[in-house]
């Protein structure tokens, strides 16, 4: 009994040490966010006067409502909405297009199938930044400046997602497609009834990744939108920074930063279960 | 219920021809088993009947209707796959009902048909489960159920038992046979297992290198093989092959004699050296090295004396049990 206790204590000590390390790590990462939160709840003079406060002040409501309704260039509520439209548009669009193109590449024998696959694959090597000038030209010629279409469409094609779905579809046994054919399912019916439900977890995992990708876009929205009412939140934060001799309204900027963090966190938490399953487990 | 006819069916993948003209006539309600070693084209043949592979030349007809260009679903067939090919995200009920749903069968009828099939296959307690929650035998039954509910003219089985363990295989074999007899549906069954072929078939087709070597009732094929390949493939342990010269006869070709027709005797037509013996309880297999070093097998009852390893023994058999094959492998 005593020995057993000793064992437990020993393991307990190791446990505590591990936990202490983890907690320390979390605190270290969390500290800047905490500072941002504190700064969003105090007044401008309080931030400017050293030492910086480490505990929240009493101006939370005031700062956040100011940020949400008026902001500095555009109300944050509007920018959040723009970002949400863009991020969801990109995530859903990318998933839809990649699913369909992967389906075509894996299940249909058309001439140039491999060529198309490699063309898609090649675009992996050309991130948005590299092709940004021609893409801008095209978007501008289509009159898509300052529009949701302009924000979303150029970013919708995704080689990564196509590749991921292709790999997944290739693990699906051929007999399943044949059984569906014998059962009388047309190709699209097979896609909707069988492939889509089977890719559920992959779709969820991709949605999380792509939503955050879309949410964090900075350069592209900066180029394609000039109208403040079309600004997205990430570029909006940057534009709040003072230029020249303007005085920065740091509490409002910090409130905006905190608000900008919330939606991706919600998406991750909401889809955590499916997301992790999609990354680690492949359904039999 | 329907007949199934294959006329001079050929199949090429690119320049390579894998099926070299097969003719089969399956009568209504008959259970036909196609047996052969792997790579002989038996699965390809089945898939051509199913419509999953195109027919390069020749015709496939179901109930007198040529179905060469017809989609699988319109051929009035149902297929059971080797790995079952159950839809993993659907319940057993949905798996069985999927084909009927696509065919826009009224809901009450779907339910009735699935319920009937589930009862027949003892799947009633599992209708709401997913395939991964079932055992191998149950999955196999669901695959069968999916075929049954469609009430097809022809059942096609592609090695349906090869993923099961030995005991379950024997049990499912019996169930398939009973089911087929009860439903009276024309069936085409592909296997590499000659025991399955012998026990299930009304008639069996032995395929070899893209050609149907012999078509006939199992016992007829066993007793009277038309080619050396059939004689060697059907029967376990396989037929012994001897060169005529070994028996002091002239001519080329081969003489086949089944292990159960050979006996160890004080004097006989051939002497051989005992290599090793396998005592299986009811019977003993004595393996011997013939004069030219080839392995021969004698099957004898358990009570018979077993020769020592290395001992010289004489082999004897009745001459009318000999099967003579010409140099081309055909029965002489």
XYZ file of C-alpha atoms in Angstrom:
616
model
C 0.000 0.000 0.000
C 2.749 2.374 1.001
C 4.704 1.404 -2.039
C 1.704 1.979 -4.214
C 1.304 5.431 -2.710
C 4.921 6.105 -3.447
C 4.397 5.135 -7.055
C 1.399 7.399 -7.334
C 3.270 10.266 -5.748
C 6.154 9.779 -8.086
C 3.934 9.801 -11.087
C 2.038 12.705 -9.540
C 5.214 14.758 -9.371
C 5.917 14.089 -13.030
C 2.356 15.042 -13.829
C 2.651 18.320 -11.960
C 5.886 19.154 -13.689
C 4.385 18.477 -17.099
C 1.371 20.539 -16.241
C 3.470 23.371 -14.880
C 5.427 23.410 -18.129
C 2.250 23.430 -20.191
C 0.635 26.146 -18.094
C 3.761 28.270 -18.372
C 3.742 27.830 -22.139
C 0.072 28.794 -22.351
C 0.631 31.872 -20.200
C 3.585 32.893 -22.330
C 1.543 32.674 -25.523
C -1.517 34.197 -23.929
C 0.221 37.227 -22.382
C 0.183 39.491 -25.478
C -3.482 38.687 -26.021
C -4.160 39.528 -22.407
C -2.338 42.852 -22.831
C -4.437 43.588 -25.913
C -7.580 42.781 -23.942
C -6.486 45.005 -21.046
C -5.649 47.820 -23.438
C -9.113 47.535 -24.960
C -10.753 48.169 -21.600
C -8.942 51.328 -20.484
C -8.656 54.867 -21.833
C -6.040 56.271 -24.148
C -4.166 58.305 -21.454
C -3.956 55.231 -19.238
C -2.146 53.332 -22.007
C 0.153 56.224 -22.810
C 1.238 56.633 -19.162
C 3.823 54.080 -18.037
C 3.648 51.592 -16.525
C 1.020 49.999 -18.740
C -1.917 48.634 -16.752
C -2.025 44.835 -16.375
C -5.594 44.609 -15.067
C -8.733 45.439 -17.056
C -10.147 48.923 -16.641
C -13.774 50.008 -16.664
C -14.151 51.196 -20.257
C -14.823 47.883 -21.949
C -18.347 48.634 -23.061
C -17.523 52.138 -24.193
C -14.490 51.107 -26.290
C -16.146 48.102 -27.890
C -19.339 49.899 -28.795
C -17.304 52.712 -30.271
C -15.280 50.218 -32.321
C -18.300 48.254 -33.480
C -20.464 51.182 -34.476
C -18.074 53.826 -35.748
C -14.508 52.517 -35.706
C -11.940 54.827 -37.216
C -12.365 54.487 -40.994
C -15.346 52.123 -41.082
C -17.431 50.528 -38.325
C -15.887 47.281 -37.130
C -19.237 45.504 -37.346
C -19.249 46.151 -41.088
C -15.643 45.001 -41.477
C -16.389 41.857 -39.506
C -19.298 41.181 -41.806
C -17.112 41.729 -44.888
C -14.461 39.405 -43.491
C -17.052 36.766 -42.682
C -18.483 36.914 -46.199
C -15.005 36.671 -47.664
C -13.800 33.858 -45.404
C -16.961 31.768 -45.764
C -17.078 32.476 -49.487
C -13.485 31.360 -49.934
C -13.867 28.274 -47.740
C -17.136 27.090 -49.289
C -16.039 27.996 -52.818
C -12.703 26.276 -52.493
C -14.251 23.134 -51.043
C -16.961 22.972 -53.696
C -14.559 23.478 -56.587
C -11.909 21.129 -55.221
C -14.426 18.382 -54.528
C -15.753 18.588 -58.062
C -12.368 18.779 -59.743
C -10.993 15.923 -57.643
C -14.102 13.902 -58.520
C -13.529 14.564 -62.206
C -9.844 13.705 -62.027
C -10.284 10.488 -60.080
C -13.469 9.025 -61.553
C -13.570 10.092 -65.190
C -11.222 8.975 -67.913
C -11.095 12.019 -70.142
C -8.245 12.938 -72.467
C -5.613 15.062 -70.758
C -6.661 13.934 -67.315
C -3.120 13.738 -66.047
C -2.186 16.986 -67.755
C -5.008 18.765 -65.945
C -4.046 17.261 -62.655
C -0.459 18.419 -63.035
C -1.590 21.862 -64.159
C -3.631 22.159 -60.989
C -0.734 20.801 -59.009
C 1.631 23.351 -60.579
C -0.442 26.234 -59.271
C 0.609 25.137 -55.792
C 3.915 26.748 -56.613
C 2.289 30.070 -57.436
C 0.818 31.614 -54.292
C -1.426 34.671 -54.480
C 1.481 37.049 -53.939
C 3.379 35.862 -57.000
C 0.497 36.258 -59.426
C -0.993 39.278 -57.738
C -0.435 41.813 -60.527
C -2.045 39.798 -63.360
C -4.803 38.688 -61.011
C -5.484 42.302 -60.107
C -5.571 43.212 -63.785
C -8.110 40.485 -64.510
C -10.263 41.359 -61.499
C -10.180 45.033 -62.420
C -11.161 44.327 -66.030
C -14.109 42.300 -64.816
C -15.160 45.315 -62.747
C -14.788 43.398 -59.540
C -12.957 46.091 -57.559
C -14.744 46.884 -54.312
C -17.017 43.868 -54.546
C -17.401 40.584 -52.708
C -16.822 38.780 -55.975
C -13.457 40.469 -56.304
C -12.563 39.554 -52.758
C -13.558 35.914 -53.087
C -13.270 34.597 -56.647
C -9.537 35.065 -57.328
C -8.720 33.123 -54.171
C -11.202 30.326 -54.688
C -9.168 27.919 -56.834
C -7.156 25.649 -54.578
C -4.628 23.089 -55.607
C -4.067 21.978 -52.030
C -7.690 21.081 -51.421
C -8.015 19.415 -54.829
C -4.960 17.354 -54.069
C -6.257 16.396 -50.635
C -9.623 15.261 -51.977
C -7.937 13.430 -54.836
C -5.859 11.460 -52.362
C -8.943 10.702 -50.306
C -11.025 9.629 -53.304
C -8.256 7.310 -54.422
C -8.486 5.451 -51.106
C -12.193 4.816 -51.701
C -12.426 1.287 -53.139
C -13.411 1.094 -56.815
C -16.016 -1.499 -55.930
C -18.018 1.191 -54.160
C -18.390 3.125 -57.391
C -19.194 -0.102 -59.214
C -21.754 -1.148 -56.619
C -23.377 2.256 -57.001
C -23.386 1.804 -60.756
C -25.068 -1.574 -60.430
C -27.524 0.018 -58.010
C -28.322 2.495 -60.761
C -26.693 5.657 -59.402
C -25.614 8.166 -62.038
C -22.172 9.732 -61.446
C -23.496 12.875 -59.749
C -25.840 10.796 -57.634
C -22.890 8.685 -56.529
C -20.988 11.867 -55.746
C -23.774 13.358 -53.640
C -25.031 10.184 -51.959
C -21.785 8.368 -51.299
C -18.627 10.394 -51.818
C -19.831 13.565 -50.075
C -20.957 11.869 -46.857
C -17.764 9.851 -46.811
C -15.626 13.009 -47.103
C -17.523 14.721 -44.278
C -14.607 14.860 -41.858
C -12.155 15.958 -44.547
C -14.525 18.734 -45.525
C -14.789 19.910 -41.920
C -11.027 19.917 -41.454
C -10.543 21.845 -44.670
C -13.279 24.284 -43.787
C -11.480 25.262 -40.599
C -8.158 25.688 -42.358
C -9.621 27.579 -45.299
C -11.834 29.804 -43.158
C -8.788 30.968 -41.228
C -6.861 31.340 -44.479
C -9.635 33.547 -45.863
C -10.057 35.472 -42.648
C -6.348 36.288 -42.460
C -6.059 37.573 -46.046
C -4.368 40.939 -45.952
C -2.622 41.819 -49.190
C -5.425 40.925 -51.577
C -8.216 42.863 -49.840
C -5.812 45.776 -49.527
C -5.437 45.874 -53.300
C -8.929 45.084 -54.420
C -10.891 47.361 -52.065
C -10.546 51.100 -51.864
C -13.968 51.885 -50.471
C -13.812 51.778 -46.642
C -17.216 50.082 -46.574
C -15.651 47.053 -48.303
C -12.671 46.814 -45.945
C -12.035 43.542 -44.216
C -11.125 43.386 -40.563
C -7.504 42.337 -40.942
C -6.609 45.167 -43.288
C -8.876 47.439 -41.268
C -6.693 47.039 -38.210
C -3.653 48.132 -40.126
C -5.472 51.136 -41.519
C -6.401 52.241 -38.022
C -2.763 52.797 -37.262
C -1.975 56.520 -37.253
C -0.046 57.959 -40.123
C 2.103 61.019 -39.516
C 1.056 63.105 -36.549
C -2.392 61.597 -36.006
C -3.091 60.389 -32.528
C -3.729 56.616 -32.304
C -6.875 55.572 -30.510
C -5.229 52.494 -29.026
C -8.174 51.238 -26.924
C -10.383 51.101 -30.027
C -7.620 49.454 -32.113
C -7.131 46.840 -29.408
C -10.874 46.254 -29.140
C -10.916 45.710 -32.896
C -8.035 43.236 -32.668
C -9.827 41.240 -29.993
C -13.022 41.256 -32.057
C -11.087 40.087 -35.115
C -9.801 37.103 -33.184
C -13.165 35.846 -32.039
C -14.697 34.346 -35.235
C -11.744 32.060 -36.120
C -11.663 30.875 -32.508
C -15.376 30.129 -32.647
C -14.993 28.210 -35.909
C -12.130 26.144 -34.503
C -13.977 25.348 -31.285
C -17.239 24.628 -33.082
C -15.664 22.220 -35.535
C -12.958 20.860 -33.259
C -14.378 17.380 -33.002
C -14.840 16.886 -36.738
C -11.617 18.752 -37.471
C -9.444 16.455 -35.363
C -11.199 13.371 -36.677
C -10.639 14.586 -40.205
C -6.937 15.021 -39.607
C -6.168 11.799 -37.787
C -8.726 9.232 -38.829
C -9.644 7.941 -42.215
C -13.001 6.255 -42.255
C -13.062 2.650 -43.276
C -35.662 -15.332 -63.889
C -33.802 -15.477 -67.108
C -31.305 -17.260 -69.253
C -27.878 -15.864 -69.917
C -25.931 -16.385 -73.108
C -22.373 -15.471 -73.982
C -21.420 -15.872 -77.609
C -17.777 -15.770 -78.655
C -17.052 -13.102 -76.075
C -13.616 -11.522 -76.319
C -11.924 -8.858 -74.273
C -8.755 -6.915 -74.960
C -7.014 -4.410 -72.744
C -5.117 -2.395 -75.314
C -3.256 -4.828 -77.565
C -3.450 -7.707 -75.076
C -6.360 -10.049 -75.463
C -7.296 -11.591 -72.119
C -10.474 -13.451 -73.061
C -10.152 -15.430 -76.254
C -13.710 -16.157 -77.231
C -15.946 -17.749 -74.607
C -19.329 -19.325 -75.253
C -21.590 -20.035 -72.325
C -25.265 -20.893 -72.250
C -26.825 -20.560 -68.805
C -30.322 -21.909 -68.423
C -33.006 -20.234 -66.371
C -32.412 -20.818 -62.662
C -29.095 -22.542 -63.148
C -26.149 -22.017 -60.779
C -22.971 -21.732 -62.818
C -19.569 -21.442 -61.206
C -16.576 -20.124 -63.104
C -13.398 -21.453 -61.577
C -9.789 -20.930 -62.510
C -6.437 -19.737 -61.237
C -5.880 -16.020 -60.707
C -5.343 -14.119 -63.920
C -7.354 -16.525 -66.072
C -9.939 -13.851 -66.876
C -12.812 -15.208 -64.824
C -13.482 -11.934 -62.999
C -13.209 -9.977 -66.241
C -15.807 -12.269 -67.765
C -18.164 -11.680 -64.852
C -17.624 -7.935 -65.015
C -18.492 -8.000 -68.692
C -21.767 -9.687 -67.863
C -22.346 -7.046 -65.199
C -21.589 -4.243 -67.643
C -18.654 -2.911 -65.630
C -16.297 -3.780 -68.491
C -17.034 -3.302 -72.170
C -17.175 -6.329 -74.438
C -14.538 -6.109 -77.170
C -16.373 -8.499 -79.456
C -19.095 -11.110 -79.235
C -22.432 -10.723 -77.506
C -23.796 -11.007 -74.006
C -27.530 -11.565 -73.844
C -29.793 -11.783 -70.834
C -33.099 -13.485 -71.520
C -32.566 -13.200 -75.248
C -31.855 -9.469 -75.178
C -28.370 -8.384 -76.239
C -27.045 -6.152 -73.468
C -23.587 -5.249 -74.764
C -24.163 -1.499 -74.637
C -26.620 -1.466 -71.751
C -25.726 0.198 -68.428
C -25.377 -2.181 -65.453
C -28.540 -0.905 -63.785
C -30.634 -1.639 -66.866
C -29.387 -5.190 -67.240
C -31.551 -6.509 -64.447
C -28.601 -7.986 -62.585
C -27.299 -7.757 -59.038
C -23.717 -8.233 -58.030
C -22.022 -9.318 -54.811
C -18.455 -8.045 -54.578
C -15.461 -9.710 -53.015
C -14.970 -6.926 -50.458
C -18.776 -6.476 -50.201
C -18.583 -2.801 -51.280
C -21.087 -1.703 -48.652
C -21.620 2.033 -48.328
C -19.826 2.746 -45.043
C -21.884 5.755 -43.983
C -25.263 4.102 -44.507
C -27.137 1.777 -42.190
C -27.758 -1.818 -43.221
C -31.306 -0.846 -44.162
C -30.141 2.033 -46.364
C -27.489 -0.129 -47.949
C -30.083 -2.625 -49.029
C -32.633 0.012 -50.002
C -30.303 2.269 -52.000
C -30.886 0.645 -55.383
C -34.641 0.628 -54.856
C -34.604 4.282 -53.787
C -32.835 5.223 -56.991
C -35.348 3.219 -58.979
C -38.036 5.326 -57.217
C -39.744 2.298 -55.720
C -42.603 3.340 -53.406
C -41.515 3.508 -49.777
C -43.829 0.833 -48.348
C -42.589 -1.604 -50.965
C -38.956 -0.835 -50.185
C -39.643 -1.493 -46.526
C -41.449 -4.729 -47.277
C -38.727 -6.032 -49.575
C -35.886 -5.112 -47.210
C -37.760 -6.653 -44.294
C -38.254 -9.846 -46.262
C -34.606 -10.062 -47.276
C -33.468 -9.256 -43.740
C -35.655 -12.052 -42.414
C -34.270 -14.481 -44.947
C -30.703 -13.562 -44.017
C -31.267 -13.197 -40.253
C -30.269 -9.558 -40.404
C -33.334 -8.164 -38.679
C -31.562 -7.105 -35.442
C -28.897 -5.219 -37.367
C -30.917 -3.093 -39.777
C -29.975 0.189 -38.093
C -26.283 -0.600 -37.708
C -23.439 0.647 -39.862
C -21.385 -1.895 -41.833
C -18.300 -1.344 -39.660
C -20.260 -2.513 -36.622
C -20.881 -5.899 -38.224
C -18.793 -9.045 -38.413
C -17.438 -10.353 -41.702
C -20.222 -12.893 -42.114
C -22.895 -10.299 -41.406
C -21.382 -7.891 -43.920
C -21.422 -10.691 -46.437
C -25.121 -11.199 -45.703
C -25.851 -7.512 -46.175
C -24.133 -7.666 -49.562
C -26.351 -10.625 -50.416
C -29.388 -8.755 -49.137
C -28.594 -5.816 -51.343
C -28.637 -8.183 -54.297
C -31.822 -9.978 -53.245
C -34.031 -6.918 -52.692
C -33.618 -5.868 -56.290
C -35.207 -9.131 -57.475
C -32.834 -9.337 -60.416
C -32.910 -11.741 -63.346
C -29.301 -12.780 -62.726
C -27.108 -12.853 -59.621
C -23.407 -12.269 -60.138
C -20.984 -13.284 -57.404
C -17.348 -12.206 -57.538
C -15.436 -14.402 -55.074
C -17.889 -13.489 -52.318
C -16.461 -15.855 -49.713
C -12.751 -15.285 -50.053
C -12.582 -12.704 -47.247
C -14.157 -15.046 -44.678
C -12.455 -17.527 -42.421
C -12.619 -21.211 -43.301
C -15.467 -22.180 -41.007
C -17.681 -19.271 -41.973
C -16.937 -19.955 -45.604
C -18.406 -23.435 -45.364
C -21.482 -22.086 -43.603
C -22.050 -19.227 -46.067
C -21.496 -21.603 -48.963
C -24.400 -23.647 -47.775
C -26.521 -20.541 -47.242
C -25.807 -19.220 -50.708
C -26.734 -22.545 -52.223
C -29.979 -22.785 -50.243
C -30.887 -19.193 -51.030
C -30.246 -19.603 -54.713
C -32.335 -22.742 -54.791
C -35.195 -21.093 -52.917
C -35.202 -17.983 -55.071
C -34.512 -19.884 -58.273
C -32.495 -17.000 -59.717
C -29.980 -17.664 -62.475
C -26.528 -17.220 -60.949
C -23.001 -16.782 -62.165
C -20.396 -17.286 -59.476
C -16.660 -16.692 -59.804
C -14.158 -18.361 -57.519
C -10.619 -19.680 -57.454
C -11.602 -22.270 -54.871
C -12.371 -25.614 -56.472
C -14.216 -26.846 -53.381
C -16.666 -23.967 -53.731
C -17.005 -24.759 -57.406
C -17.620 -28.466 -56.800
C -20.173 -27.948 -54.039
C -22.141 -24.995 -55.394
C -22.321 -25.519 -59.097
C -25.023 -27.085 -61.192
C -22.474 -26.783 -63.930
C -18.994 -25.421 -63.680
C -16.728 -23.676 -66.152
C -13.003 -24.192 -65.793
C -11.152 -21.228 -67.224
C -7.528 -21.271 -68.224
C -5.697 -18.359 -69.813
C -8.805 -16.644 -71.148
C -10.382 -19.791 -72.548
C -13.143 -21.955 -71.124
C -11.369 -25.327 -71.014
C -14.368 -27.327 -69.949
C -18.006 -26.764 -69.097
C -19.950 -29.431 -67.303
C -21.431 -30.823 -64.105
C -18.819 -30.863 -61.314
C -18.547 -34.630 -61.002
C -18.460 -35.057 -64.740
C -15.610 -32.543 -64.971
C -13.802 -34.323 -62.162
C -14.222 -37.778 -63.603
C -13.663 -36.852 -67.186
C -11.387 -33.831 -67.592
C -11.027 -32.681 -71.184
C -7.617 -31.108 -70.785
C -4.518 -31.741 -68.706
C -5.042 -28.330 -67.105
C -8.511 -29.274 -65.862
C -7.230 -32.608 -64.577
C -4.483 -30.817 -62.666
C -6.600 -27.945 -61.381
C -9.687 -29.798 -60.214
C -9.096 -32.270 -57.429
C -6.960 -32.058 -54.315
C -4.316 -33.439 -54.115
C -3.850 -32.849 -57.844
C -3.638 -35.482 -60.538
C -0.276 -37.223 -61.060
C 1.176 -36.741 -64.509
C 3.484 -39.302 -66.038
C 5.380 -39.365 -69.295
C 4.484 -42.436 -71.410
C 8.192 -43.313 -71.599
C 8.216 -43.908 -67.844
C 5.790 -46.772 -68.364
C 7.716 -48.148 -71.300
C 5.203 -46.805 -73.801
C 5.854 -44.752 -76.893
C 4.367 -41.375 -77.869
C 4.509 -37.944 -76.294
C 1.872 -36.218 -74.234
C 0.989 -37.122 -70.684
C -0.815 -39.767 -68.731
C -2.814 -38.535 -65.768
C -3.846 -40.688 -62.858
C -5.640 -39.420 -59.777
C -3.981 -40.042 -56.380
C -6.960 -42.031 -55.082
C -6.666 -44.451 -58.009
C -3.056 -45.337 -57.269
C -2.160 -47.905 -54.624
C 1.069 -49.132 -53.139
C 1.520 -52.733 -54.147
C 4.207 -55.467 -53.931
C 4.665 -55.188 -57.639
C 3.296 -52.668 -60.101
C 3.743 -50.570 -63.156
C 6.121 -48.058 -61.639
C 8.654 -47.925 -58.830
C 9.198 -44.798 -56.808
C 10.969 -43.682 -53.647
C 8.817 -42.532 -50.714
C 9.557 -38.877 -49.880
C 7.201 -38.012 -47.042
C 3.722 -38.809 -45.818
C 0.883 -36.714 -44.511
C -1.404 -38.624 -42.193
C -4.672 -36.682 -42.152
C -6.644 -39.062 -39.942
C -9.184 -40.583 -42.279
C -6.678 -40.797 -45.084
C -2.953 -40.623 -45.689
C -1.212 -38.829 -48.530
C 2.022 -40.522 -49.497
C 4.302 -38.341 -51.587
C 6.882 -40.128 -53.695
C 9.677 -39.270 -56.085
C 9.186 -40.894 -59.454
C 11.936 -42.221 -61.723
C 12.449 -38.797 -63.319
C 12.454 -37.000 -59.958
C 8.894 -35.631 -60.267
C 6.575 -35.749 -57.257
C 3.751 -38.276 -57.243
C 1.000 -38.595 -54.685
C -0.878 -41.635 -53.507
C -3.976 -41.302 -51.435
C -4.749 -44.268 -49.254
C -7.030 -45.076 -46.347
C -5.805 -44.608 -42.796
C -5.379 -48.317 -42.073
C -2.925 -49.022 -44.875
C 0.774 -49.362 -44.051
C 2.814 -46.191 -44.565
C 6.184 -46.687 -46.285
C 9.343 -45.496 -44.541
C 11.001 -42.398 -45.880
C 13.420 -43.370 -48.643
C 11.932 -46.826 -49.119
C 11.488 -48.091 -52.651
C 7.848 -48.948 -53.396
C 5.842 -50.116 -56.355
C 2.786 -48.277 -57.603
C -0.118 -49.988 -59.255
C -3.402 -48.831 -60.757
C -6.145 -49.981 -63.060
C -5.320 -49.104 -66.631
C -8.857 -47.887 -67.333
C -8.350 -45.142 -64.705
C -5.613 -43.610 -66.814
C -6.373 -40.317 -68.506
C -4.363 -39.794 -71.671
C -3.605 -36.312 -72.906
C -2.067 -35.400 -76.225
C 0.931 -33.109 -76.605
C -1.447 -30.124 -76.907
C -2.903 -30.936 -73.466
C -6.232 -32.115 -74.905
C -7.694 -35.462 -73.983
C -6.491 -38.064 -76.459
